């Protein structure tokens, strides 16, 4: 192997001019990853991907491989990495069970538009379809949950397949891509001509062409609106359009609310940030969705958790929808003016075309609702005077200590909604959560990846007692990689969100939600991670300080009140304006 | 919105697994495909799918957008039956002796626009091409003569009013940059043009 010599060779433009070097398919794969700027890989070896791992032995100084404890942990770590770094997450897994363990993460990444390139090993090409040991039809299994997938059976295909994979994963609306490489292709030697990144596929249009006509129509609607309202989602972050978005919000003077995937694109305390949308979102944004005259949706997809009952959703409003994915236009909510395109391009055009305004009275209505919500819900949640601790006060104390600068990674359940509602986020790419698929077990591995993606930031994983037990083995990954992740378990001794629904809609028939937990501190200790459990309010601040100030990872279990509910809430089947405060 | 037959035309790369990727878009929404034909197009390396479903236009439009979103799909159109010229081919195998004895073959063929494609001692295979009711009609005629086997092809359809996709396909073939192709330009023009 003479990859070092190869790396020193100059990159030529035309393939035929390039010097060649004989490489195995595995080495070519790693060369391609390096050429794509990959520095971190999350993975787990196995028989069908052994040649890649063998090659990786020679690339230890260039590629940092994190050995996870389960492939699901690997892919969630890849997601966390992608979400904080803005780069493509890379995951290795072997064939069969290794590949099928990626399925949950692929589905999660697909629905949350997270750029990933997953490499799976596959049995030898001549064994395909013979039910060989550890063979599964991973291409067909993953077809509905990948943006693109491809099976490589010849080493010569590897550079082009990887180049296409990265281009597809990160361009347009991002998403997960899976490349399945048979073992013969991994070991096969071939004349490697170097790596040419892909920037065009003839049948792939990553983003629609922006049409000025729609910009003008949208601007006209906005300029004539009395009560316009902006809803923003993750598209703003994926498009790195935070500054363009802020400029649009500030010039137009329009109140703006966010989906949980869009949280943090502008700071939590921005005066026009009126809160969170959806089932457990804030009171004002939900009610006033059904009173605005123009609804401007930016990089969001009108998920059912945001819209509630569609036939009663914003029927009075003209809808402007800015989205990079034409399939999202009219999918759920009928659009008056579709503004196709990358919001990095469309927002500045729209900002230029809208008039500078201040919607003071309209904004004040949101603030009125905020005051009502504070009295009915928020004050009790964040500043309880007695009784057991609430999840909200834990997040509020965390805000005080981190000042909104931490990356908050949440699992799924009540704590997720509480954290998304109350976590202060000063910076973009600070909220990592499983928004679309709602994957329990996401947070612990995602936090590991998030820390690798944002190594200079504090990463706090906020996890429920249920979710942490789904991927708790990833404490081993933390132990081995020495990564600094703050693990905060909010333990209410229940599968809280299901219990809340059972309380509200199933007459308190608490069917199998009473979950017992191990001694989390001892479990962490077993992995060499210091920890502490608290149940007294007087210990909260000091314990959080201890967690944050610990030089490495730390597990803090906070016992919170058992039967606490997350409010406000839009019950399923209700319209957003029927949101309940209790 | 009323359900009716729609003809979906999909231009794609010739790629293994793409049929599955497209079919999944229908199956995950529990939509039955009435007819599916895939064949090479006039341009090397580009395939054309003809898919027939019975659905509302709103659903069809959303389906087409999801199909067109697939990486290896170049373009998707949908049309009602009135907007396309379409044909299905059918083959009928009948016992040679009964047909020879009891039927006026010449008349039968003429009346149904059919032709004999194979004549053997033991059986004859007829072929006819047309709309569903036409090919169905010959089944009724041949059934009394001991129809042995029947098969009908998927629908092939060609767009009536469109200038065709040929020139655009040639652009794709030349791999010209994507910027020169205005995507989804007809997306919101509804009935006025024969595209999404």
XYZ file of C-alpha atoms in Angstrom, chain A residues 311-524:
214
model
C -59.165 20.935 8.274
C -59.193 23.598 10.981
C -55.657 24.833 10.449
C -55.162 28.477 9.470
C -58.123 28.413 7.107
C -58.393 32.210 7.270
C -54.799 32.785 6.171
C -53.083 33.141 2.852
C -50.091 30.831 2.985
C -46.606 31.555 1.647
C -44.392 28.485 1.767
C -40.637 28.745 1.274
C -39.154 25.295 0.774
C -36.332 23.633 -1.104
C -38.389 20.482 -1.635
C -41.237 20.981 -4.140
C -42.931 17.852 -2.774
C -43.579 19.724 0.477
C -45.620 22.417 -1.271
C -49.334 21.681 -0.839
C -48.530 18.325 0.797
C -50.434 19.139 3.957
C -51.445 22.796 3.785
C -52.630 24.409 0.567
C -50.235 27.164 -0.411
C -51.225 30.523 -1.890
C -47.719 31.394 -3.062
C -45.020 28.713 -3.224
C -41.500 30.097 -3.030
C -39.394 27.192 -4.216
C -35.724 27.303 -3.516
C -32.950 27.300 -0.984
C -33.954 29.797 1.692
C -30.357 31.044 1.686
C -31.219 32.410 -1.782
C -34.916 33.171 -1.446
C -34.853 34.978 1.898
C -32.554 37.838 0.802
C -34.710 38.351 -2.288
C -37.823 38.451 -0.156
C -36.207 40.743 2.398
C -35.304 43.174 -0.350
C -38.890 43.178 -1.607
C -40.716 43.637 1.690
C -41.348 46.929 3.377
C -39.754 47.774 6.686
C -42.522 47.538 9.274
C -43.292 47.017 12.916
C -46.337 45.004 13.838
C -46.401 46.314 17.388
C -50.045 45.674 18.252
C -50.040 42.251 16.675
C -46.839 41.318 18.516
C -48.410 42.551 21.738
C -51.166 39.989 21.324
C -48.568 37.223 21.408
C -47.116 38.757 24.529
C -50.579 38.807 26.132
C -50.891 35.103 25.545
C -47.391 34.582 26.922
C -48.457 36.326 30.128
C -51.504 34.059 30.406
C -49.312 31.014 29.825
C -46.814 32.185 32.407
C -49.521 32.512 35.024
C -51.203 29.229 34.232
C -48.228 26.996 33.414
C -44.754 28.445 33.163
C -44.334 29.972 36.619
C -45.430 26.758 38.332
C -43.177 24.702 36.090
C -40.071 26.837 36.353
C -40.404 28.216 39.871
C -42.357 25.784 42.042
C -42.390 26.787 45.671
C -42.894 23.359 47.183
C -43.114 19.668 46.456
C -40.882 17.575 44.253
C -38.705 19.055 41.537
C -40.132 19.708 38.125
C -38.404 19.076 34.816
C -38.889 22.722 33.930
C -36.985 24.054 36.917
C -34.072 21.734 36.110
C -33.893 23.151 32.580
C -34.300 26.679 33.930
C -31.391 26.192 36.337
C -29.327 24.728 33.521
C -30.087 27.853 31.473
C -28.779 30.046 34.263
C -25.531 28.101 34.423
C -24.862 27.664 30.710
C -26.346 31.027 29.734
C -27.860 29.378 26.674
C -24.509 28.499 25.126
C -24.702 24.715 25.511
C -25.772 22.180 22.915
C -28.881 20.496 24.279
C -29.467 16.954 23.049
C -32.801 15.495 24.011
C -34.329 12.061 23.881
C -38.050 11.596 23.351
C -40.861 12.111 25.784
C -41.978 14.666 28.328
C -38.453 15.832 29.068
C -37.979 16.500 25.351
C -40.965 18.793 25.205
C -39.957 20.519 28.449
C -36.378 20.962 27.264
C -37.458 22.261 23.860
C -39.937 24.651 25.485
C -37.608 26.057 28.123
C -33.998 25.560 27.032
C -32.374 28.864 26.242
C -30.546 28.681 22.940
C -28.283 31.540 21.967
C -26.676 29.819 19.040
C -27.788 27.862 16.031
C -27.174 24.100 15.845
C -27.724 23.920 19.591
C -30.852 21.787 19.669
C -30.374 18.152 18.691
C -33.514 16.104 19.005
C -35.434 13.411 17.196
C -38.266 15.542 15.862
C -39.947 13.509 13.155
C -39.493 9.881 14.135
C -39.537 10.439 17.901
C -36.847 7.860 18.583
C -36.388 6.899 22.220
C -32.749 6.008 22.794
C -31.605 8.808 20.502
C -30.059 11.215 22.972
C -27.153 9.372 24.577
C -25.462 8.312 21.318
C -26.497 11.533 19.543
C -24.828 13.537 22.309
C -21.593 11.607 21.739
C -21.729 12.537 18.064
C -22.782 16.096 18.871
C -19.678 16.560 21.021
C -17.423 15.301 18.224
C -19.178 17.745 15.909
C -18.822 20.692 18.295
C -15.814 19.927 20.440
C -15.465 23.426 21.849
C -19.016 23.489 23.176
C -20.651 22.032 26.267
C -22.960 19.200 25.280
C -25.741 18.275 27.681
C -27.839 15.194 26.983
C -31.246 15.534 28.595
C -32.760 12.069 28.817
C -35.730 10.395 30.434
C -35.423 7.302 32.559
C -37.097 5.288 29.802
C -35.075 6.485 26.820
C -31.699 6.173 28.491
C -32.299 2.480 29.054
C -32.753 1.922 25.333
C -29.163 2.779 24.426
C -27.468 2.832 27.819
C -24.671 0.632 26.495
C -23.243 3.714 24.766
C -21.812 4.717 28.148
C -19.137 2.265 27.024
C -18.440 4.416 23.969
C -18.050 7.448 26.223
C -15.696 5.487 28.447
C -13.502 4.304 25.590
C -13.435 7.516 23.573
C -12.950 9.726 26.629
C -15.495 12.176 25.267
C -16.939 14.864 27.524
C -20.718 14.556 27.543
C -22.910 15.750 30.382
C -25.688 13.229 30.892
C -28.692 14.495 32.759
C -31.410 11.936 33.434
C -34.749 13.422 34.426
C -36.214 10.468 36.271
C -39.957 10.547 36.923
C -40.100 6.771 37.317
C -42.596 6.549 34.501
C -42.748 6.446 30.742
C -44.063 9.908 31.287
C -45.548 10.975 27.979
C -47.543 7.777 27.563
C -48.603 8.048 31.183
C -49.769 11.621 30.557
C -51.927 10.454 27.650
C -53.253 7.562 29.715
C -54.153 10.031 32.440
C -55.869 12.463 30.112
C -57.455 10.151 27.572
C -57.534 6.616 29.063
C -58.992 7.267 32.515
C -55.640 6.863 34.287
C -55.311 3.266 33.176
C -51.543 3.234 33.538
C -50.825 0.288 31.338
C -47.132 -0.700 31.520
C -45.655 2.743 31.982
C -44.390 2.219 35.516
C -40.754 1.552 34.611
C -38.091 0.537 37.096
C -34.600 1.783 36.622
C -31.216 0.553 37.730
C -29.004 2.630 39.972
C -27.847 4.884 37.147
C -24.971 6.281 39.174
C -23.624 2.792 39.809
C -24.069 1.870 36.157
C -22.084 4.954 35.170
